[in-house]
mmCIF file of C-alpha atoms in Angstrom:
data_model
loop_
_atom_site.group_PDB
_atom_site.id
_atom_site.type_symbol
_atom_site.label_atom_id
_atom_site.label_comp_id
_atom_site.label_asym_id
_atom_site.label_seq_id
_atom_site.Cartn_x
_atom_site.Cartn_y
_atom_site.Cartn_z
ATOM 1 C CA MET A 314 153.278 25.726 116.238
ATOM 2 C CA ALA A 315 154.805 26.394 112.812
ATOM 3 C CA SER A 316 157.586 24.154 111.700
ATOM 4 C CA SER A 317 159.808 24.434 108.698
ATOM 5 C CA LEU A 318 160.758 21.378 106.691
ATOM 6 C CA ASN A 319 163.833 21.706 104.513
ATOM 7 C CA LEU A 320 164.698 18.600 102.589
ATOM 8 C CA PRO A 321 168.065 18.328 100.846
ATOM 9 C CA GLU A 322 166.231 18.706 97.524
ATOM 10 C CA HIS A 323 164.706 21.962 98.707
ATOM 11 C CA LYS A 324 168.075 23.320 99.814
ATOM 12 C CA ALA A 325 169.662 22.419 96.467
ATOM 13 C CA PHE A 326 166.786 24.064 94.587
ATOM 14 C CA GLN A 327 167.042 27.230 96.697
ATOM 15 C CA LYS A 328 170.792 27.394 96.072
ATOM 16 C CA GLN A 329 170.274 27.076 92.307
ATOM 17 C CA MET A 330 167.616 29.784 92.347
ATOM 18 C CA ASN A 331 169.864 32.176 94.303
ATOM 19 C CA GLU A 332 172.786 31.584 91.942
ATOM 20 C CA ALA A 333 170.601 32.119 88.871
ATOM 21 C CA TYR A 334 169.036 35.263 90.354
ATOM 22 C CA PHE A 335 172.353 36.976 91.132
ATOM 23 C CA ARG A 336 174.190 35.869 87.975
ATOM 24 C CA GLN A 337 175.042 38.668 85.578
ATOM 25 C CA GLU A 338 175.838 38.043 81.962
ATOM 26 C CA LYS A 339 178.981 39.586 80.523
ATOM 27 C CA PRO A 340 178.222 42.546 78.282
ATOM 28 C CA ILE A 341 179.044 42.254 74.604
ATOM 29 C CA LEU A 342 181.140 45.232 73.568
ATOM 30 C CA ASP A 343 181.686 46.410 70.050
ATOM 31 C CA ASP A 344 185.006 47.816 68.847
ATOM 32 C CA TYR A 345 183.979 51.429 69.490
ATOM 33 C CA GLN A 346 183.063 50.707 73.124
ATOM 34 C CA LYS A 347 186.312 48.833 73.690
ATOM 35 C CA GLU A 348 188.275 51.747 72.279
ATOM 36 C CA GLU A 349 186.404 54.221 74.504
ATOM 37 C CA TYR A 350 187.177 52.142 77.623
ATOM 38 C CA GLU A 351 190.826 51.850 76.628
ATOM 39 C CA ASN A 352 191.026 55.630 76.123
ATOM 40 C CA GLN A 353 189.483 56.279 79.529
ATOM 41 C CA ILE A 354 191.888 53.868 81.211
ATOM 42 C CA HIS A 355 194.866 55.400 79.411
ATOM 43 C CA TYR A 356 193.794 58.929 80.390
ATOM 44 C CA SER A 357 193.280 57.992 84.035
ATOM 45 C CA MET A 358 196.662 56.259 84.196
ATOM 46 C CA GLU A 359 198.415 59.200 82.560
ATOM 47 C CA TYR A 360 196.996 61.757 84.994
ATOM 48 C CA HIS A 361 196.830 59.437 88.036
ATOM 49 C CA LEU A 362 193.048 59.640 88.304
ATOM 50 C CA PRO A 363 190.879 57.019 89.998
ATOM 51 C CA ILE A 364 188.654 54.901 87.810
ATOM 52 C CA LYS A 365 185.711 52.657 88.648
ATOM 53 C CA PHE A 366 184.717 49.527 86.791
#
């Protein structure tokens, strides 16, 4: 008979590992990239086009 033992410490550790695994760092954009995104947003708003982020 297999039993599983989950102590509160184990649960807290698993939660930390899951949060760290799925965390995504914010990208660092230079001025050119920011301008390109702004142009794309402006164009899509002007012509009522959908845009995905």
